[in-house]
Structure formats: C-alpha cells, structure tokens
PDB file of C-alpha atoms in Angstrom:
ATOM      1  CA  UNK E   1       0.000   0.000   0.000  1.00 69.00           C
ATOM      2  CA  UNK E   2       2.362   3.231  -1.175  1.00 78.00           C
ATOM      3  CA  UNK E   3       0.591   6.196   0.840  1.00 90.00           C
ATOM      4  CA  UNK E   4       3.416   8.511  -1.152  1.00 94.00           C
ATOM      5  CA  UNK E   5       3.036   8.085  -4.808  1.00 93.00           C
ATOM      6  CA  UNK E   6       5.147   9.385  -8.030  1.00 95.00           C
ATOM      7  CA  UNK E   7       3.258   8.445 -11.313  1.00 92.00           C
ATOM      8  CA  UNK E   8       5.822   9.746 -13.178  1.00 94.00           C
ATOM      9  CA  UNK E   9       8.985   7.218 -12.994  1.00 93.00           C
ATOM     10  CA  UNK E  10      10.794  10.260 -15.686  1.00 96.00           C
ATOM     11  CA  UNK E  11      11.213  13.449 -16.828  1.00 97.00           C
ATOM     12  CA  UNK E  12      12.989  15.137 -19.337  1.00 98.00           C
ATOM     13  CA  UNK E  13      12.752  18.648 -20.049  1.00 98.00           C
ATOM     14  CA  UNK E  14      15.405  20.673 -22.015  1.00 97.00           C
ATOM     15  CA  UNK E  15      17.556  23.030 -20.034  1.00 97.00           C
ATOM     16  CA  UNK E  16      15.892  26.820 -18.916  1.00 97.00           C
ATOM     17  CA  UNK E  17      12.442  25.462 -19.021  1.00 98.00           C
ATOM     18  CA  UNK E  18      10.247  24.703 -16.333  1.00 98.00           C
ATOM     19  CA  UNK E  19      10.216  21.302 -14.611  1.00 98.00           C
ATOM     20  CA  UNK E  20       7.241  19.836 -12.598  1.00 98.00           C
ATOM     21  CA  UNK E  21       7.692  16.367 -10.652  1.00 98.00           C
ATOM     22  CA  UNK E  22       4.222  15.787  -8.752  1.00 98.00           C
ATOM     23  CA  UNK E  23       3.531  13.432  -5.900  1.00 97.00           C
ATOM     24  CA  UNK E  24       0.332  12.227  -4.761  1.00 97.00           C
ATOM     25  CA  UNK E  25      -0.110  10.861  -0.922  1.00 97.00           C
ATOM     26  CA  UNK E  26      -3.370   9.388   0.912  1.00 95.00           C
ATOM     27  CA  UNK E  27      -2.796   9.491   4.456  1.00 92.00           C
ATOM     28  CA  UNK E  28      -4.554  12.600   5.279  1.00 92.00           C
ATOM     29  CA  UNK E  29      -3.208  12.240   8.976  1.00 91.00           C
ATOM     30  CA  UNK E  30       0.541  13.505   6.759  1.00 93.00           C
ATOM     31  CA  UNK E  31       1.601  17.322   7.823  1.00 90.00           C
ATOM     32  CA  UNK E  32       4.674  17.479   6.496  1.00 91.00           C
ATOM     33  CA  UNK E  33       6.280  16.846   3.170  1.00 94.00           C
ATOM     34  CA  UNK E  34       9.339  17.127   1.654  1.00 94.00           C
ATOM     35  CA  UNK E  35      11.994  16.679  -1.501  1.00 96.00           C
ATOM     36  CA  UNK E  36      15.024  15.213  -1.821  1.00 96.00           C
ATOM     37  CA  UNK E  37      17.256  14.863  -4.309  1.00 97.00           C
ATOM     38  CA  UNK E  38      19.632  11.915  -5.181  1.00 95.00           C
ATOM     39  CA  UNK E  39      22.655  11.777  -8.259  1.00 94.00           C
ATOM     40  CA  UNK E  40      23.704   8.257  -8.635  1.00 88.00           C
ATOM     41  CA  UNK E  41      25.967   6.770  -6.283  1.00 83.00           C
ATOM     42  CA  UNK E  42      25.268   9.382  -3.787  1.00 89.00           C
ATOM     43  CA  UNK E  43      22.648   9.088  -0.929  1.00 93.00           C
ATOM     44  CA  UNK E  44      19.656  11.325  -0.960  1.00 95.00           C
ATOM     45  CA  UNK E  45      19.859  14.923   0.107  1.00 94.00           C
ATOM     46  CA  UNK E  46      17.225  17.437   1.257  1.00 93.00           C
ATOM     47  CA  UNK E  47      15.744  20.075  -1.060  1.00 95.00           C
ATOM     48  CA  UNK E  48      13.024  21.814   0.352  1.00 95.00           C
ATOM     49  CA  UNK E  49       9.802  21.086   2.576  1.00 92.00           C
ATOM     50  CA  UNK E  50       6.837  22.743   3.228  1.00 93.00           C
ATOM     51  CA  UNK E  51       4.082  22.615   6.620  1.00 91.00           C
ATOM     52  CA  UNK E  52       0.046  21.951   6.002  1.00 91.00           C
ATOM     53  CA  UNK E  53      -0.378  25.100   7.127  1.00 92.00           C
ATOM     54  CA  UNK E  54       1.101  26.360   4.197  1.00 93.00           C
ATOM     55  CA  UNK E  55       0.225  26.234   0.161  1.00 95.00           C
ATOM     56  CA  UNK E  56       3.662  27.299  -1.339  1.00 97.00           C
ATOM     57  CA  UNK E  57       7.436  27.706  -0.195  1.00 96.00           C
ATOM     58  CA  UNK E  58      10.075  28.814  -2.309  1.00 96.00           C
ATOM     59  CA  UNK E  59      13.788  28.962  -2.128  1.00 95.00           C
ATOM     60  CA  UNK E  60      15.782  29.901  -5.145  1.00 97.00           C
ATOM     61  CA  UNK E  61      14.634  28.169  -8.085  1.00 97.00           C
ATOM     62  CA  UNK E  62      12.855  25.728  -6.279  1.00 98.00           C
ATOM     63  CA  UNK E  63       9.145  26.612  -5.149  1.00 98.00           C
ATOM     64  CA  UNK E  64       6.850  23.361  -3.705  1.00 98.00           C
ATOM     65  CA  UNK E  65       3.115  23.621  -3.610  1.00 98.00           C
ATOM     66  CA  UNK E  66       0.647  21.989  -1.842  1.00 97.00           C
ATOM     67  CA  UNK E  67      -2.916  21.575  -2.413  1.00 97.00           C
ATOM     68  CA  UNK E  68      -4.414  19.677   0.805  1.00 95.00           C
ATOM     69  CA  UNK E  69      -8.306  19.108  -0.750  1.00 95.00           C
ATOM     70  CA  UNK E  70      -6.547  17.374  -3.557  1.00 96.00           C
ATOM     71  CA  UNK E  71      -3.912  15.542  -1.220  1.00 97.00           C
ATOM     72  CA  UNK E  72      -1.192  16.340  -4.001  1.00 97.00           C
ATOM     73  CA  UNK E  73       1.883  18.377  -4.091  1.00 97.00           C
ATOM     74  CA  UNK E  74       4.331  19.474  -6.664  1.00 98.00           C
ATOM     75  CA  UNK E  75       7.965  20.705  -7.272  1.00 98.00           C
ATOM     76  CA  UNK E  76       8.594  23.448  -9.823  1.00 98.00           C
ATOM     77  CA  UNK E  77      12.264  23.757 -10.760  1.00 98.00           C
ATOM     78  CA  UNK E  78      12.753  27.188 -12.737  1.00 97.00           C
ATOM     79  CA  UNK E  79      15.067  27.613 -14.684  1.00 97.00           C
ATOM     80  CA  UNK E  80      16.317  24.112 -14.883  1.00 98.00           C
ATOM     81  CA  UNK E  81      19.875  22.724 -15.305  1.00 97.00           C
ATOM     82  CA  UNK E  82      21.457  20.310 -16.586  1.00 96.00           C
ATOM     83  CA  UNK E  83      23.010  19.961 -12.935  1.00 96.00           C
ATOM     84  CA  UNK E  84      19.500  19.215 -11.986  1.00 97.00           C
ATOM     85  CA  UNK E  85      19.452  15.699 -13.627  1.00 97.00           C
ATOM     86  CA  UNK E  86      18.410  13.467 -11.074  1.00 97.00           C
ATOM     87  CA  UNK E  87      15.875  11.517  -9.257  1.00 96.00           C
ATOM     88  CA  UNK E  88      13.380  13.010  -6.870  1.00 97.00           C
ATOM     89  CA  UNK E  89      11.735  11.396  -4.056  1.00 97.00           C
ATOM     90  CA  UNK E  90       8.976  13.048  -1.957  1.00 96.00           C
ATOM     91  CA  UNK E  91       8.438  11.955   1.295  1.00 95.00           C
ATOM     92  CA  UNK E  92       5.789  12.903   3.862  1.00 94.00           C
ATOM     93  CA  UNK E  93       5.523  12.630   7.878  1.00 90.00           C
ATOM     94  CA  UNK E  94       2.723  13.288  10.273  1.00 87.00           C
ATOM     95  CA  UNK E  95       3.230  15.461  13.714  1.00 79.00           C
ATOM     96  CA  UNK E  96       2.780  12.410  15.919  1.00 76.00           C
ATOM     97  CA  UNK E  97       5.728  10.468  14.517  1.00 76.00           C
ATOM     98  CA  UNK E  98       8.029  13.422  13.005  1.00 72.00           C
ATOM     99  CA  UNK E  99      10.819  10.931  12.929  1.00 79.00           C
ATOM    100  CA  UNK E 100       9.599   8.400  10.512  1.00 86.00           C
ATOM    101  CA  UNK E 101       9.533   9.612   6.869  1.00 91.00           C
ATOM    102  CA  UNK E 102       7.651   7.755   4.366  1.00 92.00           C
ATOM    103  CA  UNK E 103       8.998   8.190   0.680  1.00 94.00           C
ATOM    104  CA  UNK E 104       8.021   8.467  -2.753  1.00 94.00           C
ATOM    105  CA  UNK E 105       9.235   5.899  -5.696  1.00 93.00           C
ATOM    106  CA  UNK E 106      10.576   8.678  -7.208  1.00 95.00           C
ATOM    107  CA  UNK E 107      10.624  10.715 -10.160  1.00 97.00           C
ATOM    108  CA  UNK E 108      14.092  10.636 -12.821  1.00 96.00           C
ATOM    109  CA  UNK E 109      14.390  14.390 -13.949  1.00 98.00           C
ATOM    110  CA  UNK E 110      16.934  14.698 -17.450  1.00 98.00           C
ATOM    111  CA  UNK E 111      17.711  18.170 -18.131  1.00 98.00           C
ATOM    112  CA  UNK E 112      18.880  18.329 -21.412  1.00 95.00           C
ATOM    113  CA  UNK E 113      20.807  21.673 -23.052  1.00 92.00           C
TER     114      UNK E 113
ATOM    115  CA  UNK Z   1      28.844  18.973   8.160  1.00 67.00           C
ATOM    116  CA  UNK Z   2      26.920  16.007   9.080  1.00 63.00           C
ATOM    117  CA  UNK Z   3      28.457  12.747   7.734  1.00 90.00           C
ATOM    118  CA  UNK Z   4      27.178   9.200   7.158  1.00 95.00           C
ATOM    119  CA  UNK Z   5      29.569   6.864   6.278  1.00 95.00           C
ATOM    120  CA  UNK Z   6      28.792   2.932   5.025  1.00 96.00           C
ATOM    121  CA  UNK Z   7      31.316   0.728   4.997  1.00 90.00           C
ATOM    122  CA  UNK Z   8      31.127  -0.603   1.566  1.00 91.00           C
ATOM    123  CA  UNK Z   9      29.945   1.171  -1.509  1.00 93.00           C
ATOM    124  CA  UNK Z  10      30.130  -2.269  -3.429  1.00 95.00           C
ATOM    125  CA  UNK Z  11      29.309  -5.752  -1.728  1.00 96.00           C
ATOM    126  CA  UNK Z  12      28.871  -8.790  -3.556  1.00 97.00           C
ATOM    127  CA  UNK Z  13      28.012 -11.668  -1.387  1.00 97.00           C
ATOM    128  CA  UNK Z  14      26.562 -15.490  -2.003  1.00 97.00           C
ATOM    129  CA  UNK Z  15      22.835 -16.846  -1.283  1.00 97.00           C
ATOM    130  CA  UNK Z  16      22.782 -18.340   2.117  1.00 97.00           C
ATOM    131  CA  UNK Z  17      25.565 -15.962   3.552  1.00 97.00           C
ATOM    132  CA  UNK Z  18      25.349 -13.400   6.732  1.00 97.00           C
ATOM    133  CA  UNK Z  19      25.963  -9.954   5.567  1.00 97.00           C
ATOM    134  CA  UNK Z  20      26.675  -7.238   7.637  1.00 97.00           C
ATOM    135  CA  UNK Z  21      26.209  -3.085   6.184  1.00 97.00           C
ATOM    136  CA  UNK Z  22      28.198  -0.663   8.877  1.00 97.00           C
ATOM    137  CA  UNK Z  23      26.721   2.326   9.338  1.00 97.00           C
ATOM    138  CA  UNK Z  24      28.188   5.776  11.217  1.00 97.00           C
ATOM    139  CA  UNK Z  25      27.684   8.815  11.903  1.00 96.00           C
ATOM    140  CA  UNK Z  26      29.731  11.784  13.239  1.00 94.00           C
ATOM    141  CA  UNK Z  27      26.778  14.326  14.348  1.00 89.00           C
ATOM    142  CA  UNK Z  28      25.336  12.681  17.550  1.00 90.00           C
ATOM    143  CA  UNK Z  29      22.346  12.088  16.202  1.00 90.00           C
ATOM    144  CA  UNK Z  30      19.816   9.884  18.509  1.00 90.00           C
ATOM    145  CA  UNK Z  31      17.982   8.751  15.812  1.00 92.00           C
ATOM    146  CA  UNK Z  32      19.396   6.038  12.856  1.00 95.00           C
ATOM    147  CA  UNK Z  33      17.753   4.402   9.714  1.00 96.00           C
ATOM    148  CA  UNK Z  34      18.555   1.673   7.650  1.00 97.00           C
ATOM    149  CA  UNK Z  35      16.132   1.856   4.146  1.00 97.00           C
ATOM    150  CA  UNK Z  36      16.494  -0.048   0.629  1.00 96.00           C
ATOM    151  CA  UNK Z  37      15.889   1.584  -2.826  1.00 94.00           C
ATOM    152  CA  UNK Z  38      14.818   0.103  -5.539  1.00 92.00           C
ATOM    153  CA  UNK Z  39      13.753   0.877  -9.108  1.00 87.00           C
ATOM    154  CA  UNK Z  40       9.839   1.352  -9.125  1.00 85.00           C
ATOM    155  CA  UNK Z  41       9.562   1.029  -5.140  1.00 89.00           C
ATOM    156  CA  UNK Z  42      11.426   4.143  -4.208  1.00 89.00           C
ATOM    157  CA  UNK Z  43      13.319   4.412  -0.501  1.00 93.00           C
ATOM    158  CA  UNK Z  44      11.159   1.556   1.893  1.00 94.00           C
ATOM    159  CA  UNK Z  45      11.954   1.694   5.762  1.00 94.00           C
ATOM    160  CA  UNK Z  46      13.707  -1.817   7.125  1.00 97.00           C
ATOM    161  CA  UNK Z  47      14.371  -0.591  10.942  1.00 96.00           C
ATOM    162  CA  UNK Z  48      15.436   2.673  12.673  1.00 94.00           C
ATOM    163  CA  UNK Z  49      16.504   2.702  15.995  1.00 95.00           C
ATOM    164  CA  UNK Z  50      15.916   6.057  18.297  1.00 90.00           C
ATOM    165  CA  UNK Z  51      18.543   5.057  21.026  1.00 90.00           C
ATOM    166  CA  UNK Z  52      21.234   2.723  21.704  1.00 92.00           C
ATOM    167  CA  UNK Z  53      20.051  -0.718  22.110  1.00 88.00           C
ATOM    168  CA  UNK Z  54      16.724   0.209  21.224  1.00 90.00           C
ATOM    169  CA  UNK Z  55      15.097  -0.513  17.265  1.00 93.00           C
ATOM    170  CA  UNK Z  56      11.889  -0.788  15.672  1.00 93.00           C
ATOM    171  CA  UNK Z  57      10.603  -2.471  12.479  1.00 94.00           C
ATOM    172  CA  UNK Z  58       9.986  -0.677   9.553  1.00 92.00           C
ATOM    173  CA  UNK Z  59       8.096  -1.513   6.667  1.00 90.00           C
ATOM    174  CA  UNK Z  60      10.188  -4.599   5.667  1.00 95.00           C
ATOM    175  CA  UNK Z  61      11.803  -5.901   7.799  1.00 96.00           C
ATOM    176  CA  UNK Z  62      11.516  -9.752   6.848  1.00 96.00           C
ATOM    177  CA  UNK Z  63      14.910 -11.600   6.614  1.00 96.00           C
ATOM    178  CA  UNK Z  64      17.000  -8.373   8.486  1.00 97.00           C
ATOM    179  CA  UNK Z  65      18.111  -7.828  11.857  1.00 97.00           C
ATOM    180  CA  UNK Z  66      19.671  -4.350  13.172  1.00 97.00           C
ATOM    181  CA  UNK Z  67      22.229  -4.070  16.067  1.00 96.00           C
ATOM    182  CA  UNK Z  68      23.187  -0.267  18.020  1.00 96.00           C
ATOM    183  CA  UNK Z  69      25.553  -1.438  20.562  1.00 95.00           C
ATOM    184  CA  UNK Z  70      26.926   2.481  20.052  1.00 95.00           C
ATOM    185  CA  UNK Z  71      24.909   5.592  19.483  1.00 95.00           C
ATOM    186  CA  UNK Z  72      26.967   6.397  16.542  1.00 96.00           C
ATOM    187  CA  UNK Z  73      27.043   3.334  14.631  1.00 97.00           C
ATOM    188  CA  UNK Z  74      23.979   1.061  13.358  1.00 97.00           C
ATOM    189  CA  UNK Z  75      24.378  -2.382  11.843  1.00 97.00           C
ATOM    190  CA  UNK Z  76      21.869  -3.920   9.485  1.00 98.00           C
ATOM    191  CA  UNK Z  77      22.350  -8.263   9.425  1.00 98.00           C
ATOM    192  CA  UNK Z  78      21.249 -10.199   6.693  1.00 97.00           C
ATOM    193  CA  UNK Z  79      21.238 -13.082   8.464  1.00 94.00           C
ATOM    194  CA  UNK Z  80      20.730 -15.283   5.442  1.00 96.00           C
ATOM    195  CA  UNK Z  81      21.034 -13.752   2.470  1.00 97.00           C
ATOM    196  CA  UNK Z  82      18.774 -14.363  -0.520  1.00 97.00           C
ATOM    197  CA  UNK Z  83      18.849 -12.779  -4.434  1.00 97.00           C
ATOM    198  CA  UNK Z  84      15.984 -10.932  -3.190  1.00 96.00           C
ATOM    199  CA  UNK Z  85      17.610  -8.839  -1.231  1.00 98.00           C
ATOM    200  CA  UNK Z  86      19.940  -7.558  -3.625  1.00 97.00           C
ATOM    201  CA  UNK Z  87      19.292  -4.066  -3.971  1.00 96.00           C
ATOM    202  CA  UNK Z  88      20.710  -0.579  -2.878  1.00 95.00           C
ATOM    203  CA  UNK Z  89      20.894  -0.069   0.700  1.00 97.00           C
ATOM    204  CA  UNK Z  90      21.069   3.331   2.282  1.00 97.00           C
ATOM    205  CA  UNK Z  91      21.838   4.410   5.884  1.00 97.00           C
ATOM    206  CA  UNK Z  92      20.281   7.673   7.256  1.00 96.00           C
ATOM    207  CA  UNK Z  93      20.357   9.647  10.949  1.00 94.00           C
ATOM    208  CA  UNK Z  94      18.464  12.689  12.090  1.00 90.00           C
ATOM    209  CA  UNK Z  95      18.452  14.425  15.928  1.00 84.00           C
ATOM    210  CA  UNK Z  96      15.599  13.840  17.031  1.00 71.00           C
ATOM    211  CA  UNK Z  97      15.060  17.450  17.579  1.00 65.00           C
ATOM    212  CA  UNK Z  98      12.135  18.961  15.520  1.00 60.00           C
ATOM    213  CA  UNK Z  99      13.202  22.015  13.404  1.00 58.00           C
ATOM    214  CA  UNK Z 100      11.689  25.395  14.370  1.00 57.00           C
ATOM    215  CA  UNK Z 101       8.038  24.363  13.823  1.00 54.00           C
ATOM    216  CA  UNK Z 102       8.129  21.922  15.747  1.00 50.00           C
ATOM    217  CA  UNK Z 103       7.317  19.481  12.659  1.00 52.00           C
ATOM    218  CA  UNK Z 104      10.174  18.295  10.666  1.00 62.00           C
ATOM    219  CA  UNK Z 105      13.320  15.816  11.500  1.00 75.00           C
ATOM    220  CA  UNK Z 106      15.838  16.396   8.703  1.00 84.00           C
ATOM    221  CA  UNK Z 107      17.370  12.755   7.703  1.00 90.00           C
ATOM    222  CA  UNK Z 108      20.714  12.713   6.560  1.00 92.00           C
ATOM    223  CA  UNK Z 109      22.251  10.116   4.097  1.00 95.00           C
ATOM    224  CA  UNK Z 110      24.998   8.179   4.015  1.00 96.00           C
ATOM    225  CA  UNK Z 111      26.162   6.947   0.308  1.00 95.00           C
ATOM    226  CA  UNK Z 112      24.372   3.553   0.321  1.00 95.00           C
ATOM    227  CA  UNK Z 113      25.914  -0.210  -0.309  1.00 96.00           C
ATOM    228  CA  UNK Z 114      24.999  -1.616  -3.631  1.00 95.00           C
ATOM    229  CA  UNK Z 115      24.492  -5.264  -2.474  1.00 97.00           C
ATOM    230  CA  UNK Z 116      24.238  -8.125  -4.991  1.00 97.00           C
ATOM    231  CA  UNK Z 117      23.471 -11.623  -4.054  1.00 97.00           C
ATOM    232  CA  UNK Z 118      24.305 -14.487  -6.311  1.00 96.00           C
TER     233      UNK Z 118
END
C-alpha cells in the first residue's frame, strides 16, 4: 500500500524550461512533506519542505506547492539545469511520529541543453 | 557537516551468507535508519533505531536484523542472504530534535551499499 506516490517514474525537459515532478499521498493524517534529491551513487539529500499550514514555499529556483483538498503536491524547478538531472523522491511525515519519513518511488528528472 | 559513512559502496556476497552493512555517523544524532531503494519502489523503511540498544521495524523488515551497541554506529544483518535482497541499501540519521516548527526531522544520508546476491 504506497501512501506517497510518483506516477511519473521520468522526466525530461530541455535546459531553462520549467520542470514539474508531482507526488500524490493518501494518508490525510501527513503534515509534512518534503523533496530530496539523489545523483547516482550518492545518498539522498534534502531540497526543500513545506508545513500543512502552508500552500507554497520557495527557495531559489525551487518553489513546492501543496494543495491539501486534492492531497497532491508538486515541485517546480525554474530555470532548470542540466546539474539538476536526477531523481526526486517526496516523502511525507505526520506530527505524531516526526521521525519516521515515508517516501516516494521517485521521479528521474533529465535536463537536457 | 553532518556525515554518514557505510562501509562498503560495493558488496557482492553469495545466497545463504550473513551480511553485515556498517553504518556511522559523526553528528550525535539519537535517531538512525537503515532503508532499501529500488527501481519502481522508491526508498522503503527496514528498521530505525531512536537510542542505543533500542530498534523498531519498519516496513520490511523480513529476513534483516539491526544491532546499536553504540549511538553512533547502526548495523543492518542479513542473516541469510537471498537474491531478493539484492538491492541498494542506504543508511540515514536525524536528531531527534524537531526544526523550528516543531514538525520536521531532517534525515541525513549516508552513500548507500549496492548489495548483490548471487
């Protein structure tokens, strides 16, 4: 039962463009959510997060929205790099267990030039 | 700089053998993870362990055992190992101390162990 969902195992988009990965969850008892980023033979690193009390957080070129009726978030990369070529995992947690994050299958981003 | 270090980046091992993935971490973090990655399944929780001595099952934890005998360093045991379980296998600690609203327990990564089992 994935309560954190990617539909979209890739995505290429060429470089200076927009890119959207989009993750879906179920477990409306989930608060938190967040994106991390992984190259190959590297481990996973943070991104960016954003609260249920919130709809949108931005940092740089990286903005995350969340629409709670719709239990569905998304990351907008803009512009993007070729540096940016990737895979993405989303990953949610809930304020009674803030320690146990529950990921994504992830989303392969290509940035091409 | 927080670092999580696994001591292998490559393992190859036989079906049937015990396999044991090192895990530490420099930060004093109370709080470790062992997860596996594969294609189509994303990152799934095996254990995590909040304090020395102390674990908890994850998601799958069927054919692994974990060991913290040290707050900084978390095994995962494979006791027998099966093709199954060949996969990418990636090591993670956090604090245990919620960021500033109250709500979010950064997890850092180590570089994972690409296991194969023949």
């Amino acid at each position: 039962d994935q309560q954190v969902k990617q539909n979209s195992p890739s995505l290429s988009v060429q470089e200076g463009r927009i890119s959207i990965l989009n993750c879906d969850y179920t477990n409306s008892m989930f608060d938190y959510f967040l994106w991390y980023k992984k190259y190959p033979a590297e481990g996973p690193t943070f991104l960016i997060s954003i609260s249920s009390i919130k709809d949108k957080n931005e940092d740089g070129r990286f903005t995350v929205f969340l629409n709670k009726s719709a239990k569905h978030l998304s990351l907008h990369i803009v512009p993007s790099q070729p540096g940016d070529s990737a895979v993405y995992f989303c990953a949610a947690s809930s304020s009674y267990n803030t320690d146990k994050l529950i990921f994504g299958t992830g989303t392969r981003l290509q940035v091409f030039p | 700089d927080v670092k999580v270090t696994q001591s292998s980046r490559y393992l190859v091992k036989r079906t049937g053998e015990k396999v044991f993935l090192e895990c530490v971490q420099d930060m004093d973090h109370e709080n470790m993870f062992w997860y596996r990655q594969d294609p189509g399944l994303g990152l799934r929780l095996i254990y995590f362990s909040y304090d020395v001595k102390m674990k908890e099952k994850g998601d799958i934890p069927e054919g692994y055992s974990v060991s913290r005998e040290k707050k900084e360093r978390f095994s995962l045991i494979l006791e027998s190992a099966s093709t199954n379980q060949t996969s990418m296998y990636l090591c993670a600690s956090s604090s245990g101390l919620a960021g500033e609203d109250k709500k979010y327990n950064e997890q850092f990564f180590g570089p994972g162990t690409r296991l194969t089992v023949l």
